XYZ file of N, CA, C and O in Angstrom:
740
model
N -53.259 -72.905 42.210
C -52.732 -74.223 41.957
C -53.717 -75.265 42.481
O -53.909 -75.375 43.678
N -54.359 -76.023 41.586
C -55.246 -77.086 42.054
C -54.447 -78.207 42.708
O -53.346 -78.542 42.282
N -55.038 -78.791 43.741
C -54.429 -79.916 44.431
C -55.506 -80.976 44.585
O -56.590 -80.679 45.102
N -55.206 -82.201 44.139
C -56.165 -83.274 44.328
C -55.459 -84.485 44.920
O -54.287 -84.741 44.642
N -56.201 -85.198 45.744
C -55.711 -86.424 46.364
C -56.689 -87.536 46.040
O -57.893 -87.408 46.277
N -56.167 -88.613 45.474
C -56.977 -89.755 45.091
C -56.971 -90.793 46.202
O -55.943 -91.028 46.829
N -58.133 -91.398 46.415
C -58.196 -92.510 47.364
C -59.173 -93.556 46.861
O -60.030 -93.283 46.025
N -59.011 -94.758 47.347
C -59.861 -95.877 46.997
C -59.200 -97.154 47.457
O -58.025 -97.158 47.838
N -59.938 -98.243 47.413
C -59.395 -99.526 47.836
C -58.295 -99.983 46.882
O -58.254 -99.537 45.725
N -57.411 -100.869 47.340
C -56.339 -101.367 46.460
C -56.911 -101.952 45.171
O -57.882 -102.716 45.196
N -56.310 -101.572 44.055
C -56.750 -102.056 42.753
C -57.852 -101.234 42.119
O -58.294 -101.540 41.009
N -58.305 -100.171 42.776
C -59.386 -99.347 42.227
C -58.943 -98.566 40.997
O -59.756 -98.246 40.140
N -57.655 -98.257 40.909
C -57.148 -97.532 39.747
C -56.577 -96.169 40.072
O -56.532 -95.291 39.211
N -56.095 -95.976 41.291
C -55.550 -94.671 41.689
C -54.284 -94.325 40.915
O -54.162 -93.215 40.389
N -53.363 -95.261 40.812
C -52.113 -94.987 40.087
C -52.365 -94.788 38.604
O -51.766 -93.916 37.977
N -53.273 -95.585 38.048
C -53.631 -95.408 36.640
C -54.265 -94.036 36.438
O -53.957 -93.341 35.461
N -55.129 -93.634 37.365
C -55.742 -92.305 37.270
C -54.670 -91.223 37.300
O -54.722 -90.273 36.509
N -53.704 -91.367 38.184
C -52.636 -90.365 38.276
C -51.847 -90.299 36.970
O -51.523 -89.205 36.489
N -51.547 -91.452 36.382
C -50.814 -91.467 35.114
C -51.620 -90.805 34.001
O -51.095 -89.992 33.242
N -52.896 -91.166 33.900
C -53.736 -90.613 32.836
C -53.968 -89.117 33.026
O -53.937 -88.351 32.055
N -54.204 -88.696 34.261
C -54.369 -87.261 34.527
C -53.098 -86.497 34.189
O -53.147 -85.416 33.586
N -51.965 -87.054 34.568
C -50.681 -86.401 34.278
C -50.489 -86.257 32.775
O -50.099 -85.189 32.293
N -50.767 -87.322 32.027
C -50.635 -87.265 30.568
C -51.572 -86.230 29.959
O -51.169 -85.436 29.104
N -52.821 -86.240 30.396
C -53.806 -85.321 29.823
C -53.459 -83.872 30.138
O -53.513 -83.001 29.269
N -53.114 -83.609 31.375
C -52.767 -82.237 31.755
C -51.494 -81.777 31.043
O -51.413 -80.628 30.590
N -50.519 -82.669 30.915
C -49.285 -82.318 30.204
C -49.577 -81.987 28.750
O -48.979 -81.061 28.182
N -50.525 -82.710 28.132
C -50.869 -82.419 26.736
C -51.515 -81.047 26.587
O -51.524 -80.478 25.501
N -52.044 -80.520 27.687
C -52.625 -79.176 27.698
C -51.618 -78.134 28.171
O -51.976 -76.976 28.406
N -50.366 -78.563 28.362
C -49.323 -77.638 28.794
C -49.327 -77.348 30.288
O -48.730 -76.366 30.733
N -49.998 -78.191 31.065
C -50.088 -77.988 32.510
C -49.092 -78.910 33.207
O -49.092 -80.124 32.984
N -48.270 -78.334 34.050
C -47.313 -79.122 34.821
C -48.045 -79.843 35.955
O -48.931 -79.280 36.595
N -47.651 -81.086 36.196
C -48.203 -81.870 37.289
C -47.053 -82.328 38.172
O -46.041 -82.808 37.678
N -47.221 -82.144 39.465
C -46.243 -82.641 40.430
C -46.937 -83.730 41.236
O -47.924 -83.459 41.930
N -46.439 -84.955 41.087
C -46.997 -86.078 41.850
C -46.260 -86.191 43.173
O -45.029 -86.227 43.216
N -47.039 -86.254 44.222
C -46.497 -86.365 45.576
C -47.145 -87.569 46.238
O -48.365 -87.686 46.232
N -46.321 -88.424 46.824
C -46.850 -89.637 47.452
C -46.701 -89.538 48.955
O -45.610 -89.341 49.467
N -47.821 -89.680 49.636
C -47.812 -89.689 51.101
C -46.954 -90.828 51.635
O -46.244 -90.686 52.614
N -47.027 -91.963 50.982
C -46.338 -93.159 51.465
C -44.880 -93.236 51.034
O -44.253 -94.277 51.209
N -44.309 -92.161 50.517
C -42.917 -92.196 50.071
C -41.977 -92.778 51.134
O -41.137 -93.622 50.818
N -42.092 -92.376 52.410
C -41.215 -92.983 53.422
C -41.421 -94.495 53.557
O -40.468 -95.231 53.844
N -42.639 -94.973 53.332
C -42.898 -96.410 53.404
C -42.208 -97.146 52.264
O -41.641 -98.227 52.457
N -42.242 -96.563 51.063
C -41.583 -97.194 49.922
C -40.067 -97.215 50.124
O -39.397 -98.187 49.765
N -39.531 -96.162 50.716
C -38.097 -96.124 51.020
C -37.742 -97.198 52.049
O -36.733 -97.894 51.905
N -38.579 -97.344 53.078
C -38.336 -98.369 54.104
C -38.454 -99.765 53.493
O -37.654 -100.657 53.806
N -39.436 -99.964 52.615
C -39.600 -101.257 51.949
C -38.336 -101.612 51.165
O -37.835 -102.734 51.262
N -37.801 -100.653 50.389
C -36.577 -100.902 49.621
C -35.425 -101.279 50.540
O -34.671 -102.215 50.265
N -35.293 -100.547 51.652
C -34.207 -100.826 52.594
C -34.353 -102.215 53.208
O -33.367 -102.959 53.324
N -35.558 -102.577 53.603
C -35.778 -103.887 54.225
C -35.472 -105.004 53.233
O -34.817 -105.994 53.580
N -35.908 -104.874 52.002
C -35.611 -105.900 51.002
C -34.107 -105.987 50.738
O -33.564 -107.091 50.576
N -33.430 -104.867 50.701
C -31.978 -104.883 50.494
C -31.279 -105.562 51.675
O -30.390 -106.412 51.484
N -31.676 -105.210 52.882
C -31.084 -105.815 54.078
C -31.359 -107.323 54.103
O -30.501 -108.119 54.515
N -32.530 -107.725 53.632
C -32.903 -109.139 53.607
C -32.218 -109.901 52.468
O -32.419 -111.104 52.322
N -31.412 -109.207 51.681
C -30.692 -109.860 50.596
C -31.505 -110.066 49.336
O -31.128 -110.839 48.462
N -32.616 -109.351 49.216
C -33.474 -109.438 48.036
C -33.789 -108.033 47.519
O -34.940 -107.599 47.550
N -32.772 -107.315 47.056
C -33.028 -105.942 46.599
C -34.090 -105.886 45.505
O -34.129 -106.749 44.636
N -34.954 -104.890 45.611
C -36.001 -104.702 44.611
C -35.388 -104.136 43.337
O -34.585 -103.210 43.385
N -35.791 -104.690 42.219
C -35.276 -104.217 40.930
C -36.261 -103.310 40.216
O -35.927 -102.698 39.219
N -37.477 -103.249 40.723
C -38.525 -102.447 40.097
C -39.118 -101.518 41.158
O -39.650 -101.978 42.166
N -39.038 -100.226 40.913
C -39.527 -99.219 41.865
C -41.029 -99.331 42.137
O -41.511 -98.862 43.147
N -41.770 -99.951 41.216
C -43.223 -100.012 41.376
C -43.679 -101.235 42.163
O -44.856 -101.335 42.501
N -42.769 -102.162 42.437
C -43.155 -103.358 43.196
C -43.575 -102.973 44.598
O -42.949 -102.135 45.241
N -44.646 -103.626 45.054
C -45.146 -103.350 46.397
C -45.382 -104.649 47.142
O -45.953 -105.592 46.597
N -44.939 -104.660 48.378
C -45.236 -105.748 49.292
C -46.318 -105.199 50.211
O -46.039 -104.520 51.201
N -47.564 -105.453 49.838
C -48.704 -104.863 50.541
C -48.737 -105.178 52.021
O -49.024 -104.306 52.841
N -48.437 -106.415 52.374
C -48.442 -106.781 53.802
C -47.374 -105.999 54.555
O -47.631 -105.496 55.652
N -46.194 -105.888 53.958
C -45.115 -105.137 54.609
C -45.484 -103.656 54.711
O -45.280 -103.028 55.750
N -46.047 -103.090 53.654
C -46.423 -101.674 53.671
C -47.515 -101.404 54.712
O -47.473 -100.379 55.397
N -48.487 -102.325 54.848
C -49.506 -102.174 55.903
C -48.841 -102.132 57.270
O -49.154 -101.258 58.104
N -47.928 -103.072 57.503
C -47.221 -103.144 58.785
C -46.376 -101.894 59.028
O -46.443 -101.290 60.100
N -45.618 -101.500 58.021
C -44.762 -100.320 58.168
C -45.584 -99.059 58.433
O -45.217 -98.236 59.274
N -46.702 -98.904 57.708
C -47.551 -97.737 57.912
C -48.086 -97.667 59.330
O -48.074 -96.615 59.972
N -48.540 -98.808 59.831
C -49.059 -98.860 61.204
C -47.968 -98.518 62.212
O -48.174 -97.695 63.118
N -46.813 -99.148 62.066
C -45.751 -98.962 63.053
C -45.109 -97.572 62.961
O -44.779 -96.968 63.986
N -44.950 -97.046 61.751
C -44.379 -95.700 61.640
C -45.322 -94.668 62.245
O -44.878 -93.754 62.940
N -46.622 -94.817 62.022
C -47.593 -93.886 62.619
C -47.657 -94.062 64.134
O -47.903 -93.100 64.856
N -47.453 -95.294 64.628
C -47.433 -95.522 66.075
C -46.236 -94.806 66.703
O -46.370 -94.140 67.725
N -45.091 -94.918 66.075
C -43.877 -94.298 66.588
C -43.971 -92.777 66.509
O -43.601 -92.068 67.440
N -44.480 -92.299 65.378
C -44.606 -90.857 65.154
C -45.826 -90.625 64.266
O -45.771 -90.914 63.063
N -46.924 -90.115 64.819
C -48.126 -89.907 64.010
C -47.894 -89.035 62.771
O -48.664 -89.112 61.813
N -46.834 -88.242 62.766
C -46.526 -87.379 61.619
C -45.428 -87.952 60.729
O -44.874 -87.232 59.886
N -45.110 -89.231 60.873
C -44.020 -89.832 60.103
C -44.249 -89.743 58.599
O -43.288 -89.615 57.835
N -45.488 -89.787 58.171
C -45.796 -89.682 56.740
C -46.248 -88.277 56.365
O -45.853 -87.736 55.330
N -47.081 -87.677 57.202
C -47.631 -86.364 56.863
C -46.605 -85.241 56.998
O -46.698 -84.251 56.271
N -45.645 -85.382 57.888
C -44.611 -84.352 58.034
C -43.785 -84.195 56.763
O -43.698 -83.099 56.198
N -43.169 -85.288 56.265
C -42.414 -85.178 55.007
C -43.289 -84.787 53.823
O -42.861 -84.055 52.936
N -44.544 -85.260 53.813
C -45.461 -84.904 52.734
C -45.726 -83.403 52.738
O -45.669 -82.744 51.690
N -45.999 -82.852 53.909
C -46.232 -81.409 54.027
C -45.023 -80.631 53.516
O -45.177 -79.650 52.774
N -43.831 -81.069 53.877
C -42.615 -80.405 53.404
C -42.546 -80.439 51.880
O -42.260 -79.422 51.237
N -42.823 -81.598 51.276
C -42.747 -81.720 49.812
C -43.832 -80.883 49.128
O -43.601 -80.317 48.053
N -45.018 -80.787 49.749
C -46.082 -79.945 49.193
C -45.636 -78.484 49.199
O -45.750 -77.777 48.191
N -45.137 -78.024 50.326
C -44.688 -76.623 50.427
C -43.555 -76.336 49.444
O -43.501 -75.268 48.823
N -42.667 -77.300 49.278
C -41.565 -77.158 48.327
C -42.114 -77.054 46.894
O -41.687 -76.201 46.114
N -43.073 -77.907 46.540
C -43.675 -77.878 45.209
C -44.418 -76.570 44.975
O -44.363 -76.003 43.876
N -45.109 -76.075 45.998
C -45.815 -74.797 45.866
C -44.833 -73.668 45.551
O -45.134 -72.792 44.741
N -43.666 -73.695 46.185
C -42.670 -72.647 45.975
C -41.974 -72.793 44.617
O -41.743 -71.794 43.933
N -41.660 -74.024 44.236
C -40.888 -74.243 43.010
C -41.746 -74.289 41.753
O -41.266 -73.980 40.663
N -42.988 -74.697 41.869
C -43.885 -74.851 40.715
C -45.261 -74.292 41.052
O -46.251 -75.030 41.141
N -45.354 -72.973 41.235
C -46.599 -72.378 41.733
C -47.816 -72.556 40.818
O -48.945 -72.412 41.282
N -47.620 -72.884 39.554
C -48.756 -73.050 38.642
C -49.096 -74.516 38.385
O -50.017 -74.817 37.646
N -48.362 -75.420 39.004
C -48.564 -76.849 38.771
C -49.795 -77.372 39.496
O -50.215 -76.833 40.517
N -50.350 -78.435 38.945
C -51.370 -79.209 39.638
C -50.622 -80.182 40.539
O -49.731 -80.896 40.084
N -50.962 -80.190 41.818
C -50.359 -81.148 42.736
C -51.282 -82.350 42.836
O -52.490 -82.202 43.037
N -50.710 -83.533 42.696
C -51.489 -84.759 42.623
C -50.920 -85.808 43.566
O -49.762 -86.186 43.459
N -51.747 -86.245 44.493
C -51.399 -87.321 45.427
C -52.285 -88.509 45.076
O -53.501 -88.375 45.028
N -51.675 -89.669 44.831
C -52.480 -90.826 44.428
C -52.538 -91.931 45.476
O -52.964 -93.046 45.171
N -52.135 -91.619 46.708
C -52.123 -92.685 47.716
C -52.634 -92.222 49.077
O -52.124 -92.633 50.111
N -53.683 -91.417 49.070
C -54.265 -90.939 50.319
C -54.838 -92.098 51.122
O -55.494 -92.975 50.575
N -54.591 -92.071 52.428
C -55.158 -93.047 53.361
C -55.910 -92.291 54.451
O -55.594 -91.147 54.780
N -56.878 -92.960 55.050
C -57.744 -92.344 56.054
C -56.978 -91.638 57.173
O -57.365 -90.525 57.560
N -55.902 -92.221 57.726
C -55.225 -91.537 58.831
C -54.626 -90.171 58.458
O -54.317 -89.378 59.339
N -54.493 -89.913 57.155
C -53.810 -88.695 56.702
C -54.747 -87.637 56.124
O -54.303 -86.592 55.656
N -56.048 -87.913 56.150
C -57.029 -87.028 55.505
C -56.992 -85.607 56.050
O -56.989 -84.642 55.279
N -56.988 -85.455 57.355
C -57.044 -84.102 57.927
C -55.880 -83.242 57.441
O -56.077 -82.080 57.077
N -54.687 -83.799 57.431
C -53.519 -83.040 56.971
C -53.665 -82.665 55.507
O -53.402 -81.523 55.113
N -54.088 -83.610 54.687
C -54.205 -83.360 53.251
C -55.256 -82.283 52.968
O -55.034 -81.391 52.145
N -56.369 -82.334 53.668
C -57.395 -81.301 53.497
C -56.864 -79.952 53.967
O -57.061 -78.928 53.304
N -56.172 -79.950 55.089
C -55.592 -78.699 55.617
C -54.599 -78.085 54.620
O -54.459 -76.873 54.541
N -53.940 -78.918 53.837
C -52.996 -78.435 52.828
C -53.701 -77.937 51.564
O -53.057 -77.468 50.637
N -55.026 -78.063 51.519
C -55.792 -77.529 50.393
C -56.112 -78.515 49.292
O -56.534 -78.112 48.207
N -55.951 -79.797 49.537
C -56.269 -80.803 48.525
C -57.765 -81.072 48.490
O -58.434 -81.089 49.518
N -58.279 -81.294 47.279
C -59.641 -81.765 47.082
C -59.559 -83.280 46.909
O -58.678 -83.782 46.212
N -60.486 -83.985 47.524
C -60.438 -85.439 47.524
C -61.261 -86.020 46.384
O -62.391 -85.587 46.134
N -60.672 -87.014 45.715
C -61.342 -87.711 44.621
C -61.321 -89.202 44.945
O -60.258 -89.794 45.103
N -62.517 -89.774 45.057
C -62.634 -91.197 45.351
C -62.699 -91.985 44.046
O -63.473 -91.653 43.148
N -61.880 -93.030 43.952
C -61.878 -93.923 42.801
C -62.546 -95.221 43.238
O -62.139 -95.833 44.226
N -63.571 -95.637 42.496
C -64.330 -96.854 42.828
C -64.224 -97.875 41.714
O -64.229 -97.509 40.533
N -64.163 -99.151 42.114
C -64.214 -100.261 41.161
C -64.782 -101.473 41.901
O -64.584 -101.613 43.110
N -65.466 -102.356 41.185
C -66.018 -103.558 41.814
C -64.912 -104.463 42.374
O -63.798 -104.503 41.852
N -65.259 -105.209 43.410
C -64.289 -106.062 44.107
C -63.596 -107.046 43.171
O -62.372 -107.219 43.239
N -64.332 -107.714 42.311
C -63.725 -108.715 41.426
C -62.715 -108.068 40.475
O -61.637 -108.626 40.224
N -63.045 -106.902 39.978
C -62.132 -106.193 39.077
C -60.886 -105.725 39.817
O -59.761 -105.849 39.318
N -61.064 -105.212 41.035
C -59.913 -104.786 41.835
C -58.982 -105.960 42.105
O -57.770 -105.844 42.004
N -59.570 -107.121 42.418
C -58.773 -108.312 42.712
C -57.961 -108.734 41.487
O -56.772 -109.040 41.596
N -58.581 -108.744 40.318
C -57.851 -109.155 39.108
C -56.742 -108.160 38.773
O -55.669 -108.559 38.333
N -56.984 -106.890 39.002
C -55.938 -105.881 38.754
C -54.771 -106.064 39.709
O -53.604 -105.924 39.324
N -55.067 -106.358 40.959
C -54.005 -106.553 41.953
C -53.151 -107.758 41.575
O -51.935 -107.735 41.724
N -53.788 -108.812 41.074
C -53.032 -109.993 40.657
C -52.174 -109.681 39.434
O -51.017 -110.080 39.366
N -52.722 -108.940 38.482
C -51.981 -108.603 37.264
C -50.829 -107.647 37.539
O -49.830 -107.650 36.817
N -50.945 -106.862 38.589
C -49.933 -105.852 38.925
C -48.626 -106.488 39.385
O -47.572 -105.873 39.309
N -48.699 -107.710 39.868
C -47.484 -108.396 40.282
C -46.940 -107.947 41.623
O -45.720 -107.964 41.828
N -47.830 -107.559 42.535
C -47.369 -107.178 43.871
C -46.618 -108.341 44.512
O -46.927 -109.514 44.266
N -45.651 -108.011 45.328
C -44.892 -109.028 46.051
C -45.794 -109.753 47.046
O -45.627 -110.936 47.294
N -46.717 -109.026 47.638
C -47.792 -109.605 48.448
C -48.932 -108.594 48.433
O -48.712 -107.394 48.280
N -50.131 -109.117 48.589
C -51.298 -108.236 48.595
C -51.515 -107.684 50.000
O -51.403 -108.414 50.981
N -51.777 -106.393 50.061
C -52.150 -105.802 51.338
C -53.539 -106.282 51.726
O -54.305 -106.764 50.897
N -53.846 -106.151 52.982
C -55.137 -106.576 53.511
C -56.142 -105.443 53.339
O -55.999 -104.386 53.945
N -57.161 -105.664 52.514
C -58.173 -104.628 52.289
C -58.888 -104.231 53.569
O -59.477 -103.166 53.645
N -58.875 -105.102 54.569
C -59.533 -104.810 55.838
C -58.592 -104.184 56.859
O -58.994 -103.937 57.992
N -57.363 -103.947 56.459
C -56.397 -103.318 57.356
C -56.834 -101.872 57.617
O -57.362 -101.206 56.717
N -56.636 -101.370 58.843
C -57.072 -99.999 59.163
C -56.529 -98.928 58.207
O -57.218 -97.948 57.945
N -55.340 -99.139 57.648
C -54.792 -98.128 56.739
C -55.470 -98.157 55.368
O -55.276 -97.239 54.574
N -56.243 -99.205 55.088
C -56.946 -99.288 53.808
C -58.401 -98.818 53.909
O -59.084 -98.718 52.902
N -58.880 -98.559 55.104
C -60.268 -98.123 55.290
C -60.505 -96.806 54.558
O -59.661 -95.907 54.595
N -61.640 -96.690 53.880
C -61.931 -95.430 53.195
C -62.067 -94.286 54.201
O -62.599 -94.477 55.295
N -61.593 -93.118 53.838
C -61.759 -91.959 54.716
C -63.239 -91.660 54.955
O -64.058 -91.810 54.056
N -63.559 -91.240 56.146
C -64.940 -90.909 56.501
C -65.219 -89.449 56.165
O -65.509 -88.633 57.036
N -65.101 -89.118 54.881
C -65.340 -87.754 54.391
C -66.099 -87.835 53.071
O -66.084 -88.864 52.397
N -66.728 -86.753 52.736
C -67.397 -86.662 51.444
C -66.376 -86.172 50.415
O -65.785 -85.103 50.582
N -66.133 -86.942 49.348
C -65.151 -86.497 48.355
C -65.678 -85.333 47.521
O -66.894 -85.136 47.395
N -64.765 -84.596 46.947
C -65.111 -83.531 46.014
C -65.723 -84.138 44.751
O -66.706 -83.641 44.215
N -65.122 -85.255 44.275
C -65.622 -85.972 43.107
C -65.461 -87.472 43.347
O -64.569 -87.901 44.070
N -66.321 -88.243 42.664
C -66.197 -89.703 42.634
C -66.017 -90.117 41.180
O -66.747 -89.641 40.307
N -65.072 -91.015 40.947
C -64.825 -91.514 39.597
C -65.048 -93.029 39.611
O -64.436 -93.746 40.398
N -65.920 -93.487 38.716
C -66.212 -94.907 38.598
C -65.226 -95.533 37.618
O -65.023 -95.025 36.517
N -64.608 -96.632 38.038
C -63.649 -97.341 37.205
C -64.103 -98.776 37.010
O -63.334 -99.713 37.173
N -65.372 -98.958 36.685
C -65.920 -100.300 36.517
C -65.874 -100.762 35.068
O -66.037 -101.942 34.797
N -65.658 -99.853 34.134
C -65.671 -100.207 32.719
C -64.283 -100.454 32.176
O -63.355 -100.814 32.904
N -64.142 -100.217 30.892
C -62.840 -100.427 30.263
C -61.986 -99.162 30.376
O -62.444 -98.120 30.864
N -60.764 -99.265 29.923
C -59.807 -98.160 30.052
C -60.271 -96.914 29.291
O -60.072 -95.793 29.764
N -60.908 -97.095 28.143
C -61.383 -95.940 27.367
C -62.431 -95.147 28.152
O -62.406 -93.914 28.167
N -63.353 -95.855 28.798
C -64.374 -95.179 29.616
C -63.731 -94.442 30.792
O -64.112 -93.319 31.112
N -62.777 -95.099 31.414
C -62.073 -94.504 32.558
C -61.320 -93.250 32.119
O -61.378 -92.209 32.767
N -60.652 -93.355 30.991
C -59.904 -92.213 30.450
C -60.844 -91.033 30.204
O -60.506 -89.892 30.514
N -62.041 -91.282 29.685
C -63.006 -90.208 29.429
C -63.436 -89.528 30.728
O -63.552 -88.306 30.784
N -63.667 -90.309 31.756
C -64.044 -89.730 33.051
C -62.911 -88.878 33.621
O -63.137 -87.804 34.185
N -61.697 -89.360 33.453
C -60.540 -88.610 33.959
C -60.259 -87.383 33.108
O -59.829 -86.353 33.633
N -60.525 -87.468 31.819
C -60.391 -86.306 30.941
C -61.338 -85.205 31.396
O -60.960 -84.031 31.458
N -62.561 -85.568 31.757
C -63.529 -84.575 32.262
C -63.015 -83.950 33.558
O -63.140 -82.741 33.765
N -62.421 -84.754 34.427
C -61.854 -84.227 35.662
C -60.694 -83.285 35.358
O -60.600 -82.197 35.949
N -59.840 -83.649 34.422
C -58.706 -82.798 34.060
C -59.192 -81.453 33.532
O -58.654 -80.389 33.896
N -60.207 -81.490 32.684
C -60.765 -80.233 32.153
C -61.307 -79.351 33.268
O -61.150 -78.128 33.255
N -61.944 -79.990 34.238
C -62.501 -79.244 35.358
C -61.384 -78.607 36.187
O -61.521 -77.485 36.684
N -60.278 -79.310 36.325
C -59.158 -78.789 37.115
C -58.539 -77.540 36.493
O -58.087 -76.645 37.192
N -58.500 -77.502 35.167
C -57.819 -76.376 34.498
C -58.780 -75.313 33.998
O -58.366 -74.332 33.383
N -60.067 -75.511 34.246
C -61.071 -74.533 33.782
C -60.932 -73.216 34.521
O -60.500 -73.104 35.616
């Protein structure tokens, strides 16, 4: 079972890569299980917005500043607050879908060791700063996370693959198609 974890600065195209990889692999009859390290953060974000009287209506909405804060504080309280549940979900996916490709699209530097220990290969997604900024604005985030925040720092590891996302969607799709073929070869 191949396992890959995508990382890159906000707006680089990690979620788009996960969607395109999932579509391509599914068209080849390969099951993909997407696992998000930050799942507990998204759950906390939903709860905080609900408590604040502004329930989120869209599961994809992100309050980057809040998520940066929550990630820092949850890791301070319990360094395994994100990696513990992630490890459980990985083991569960391995048992329930042993032939699936496991795909994580939100790897952060503090979690690299755990993800590598679980057998994931790292894929770095790169895009120019101006393009990342325009994508973040178009995405409609509730607030932008701080690219200089410690949780956004690139992992200090050599990735298995690097994917450039500086061109148009067709070029990006072709690069991801090559990665998908490599995964199932």
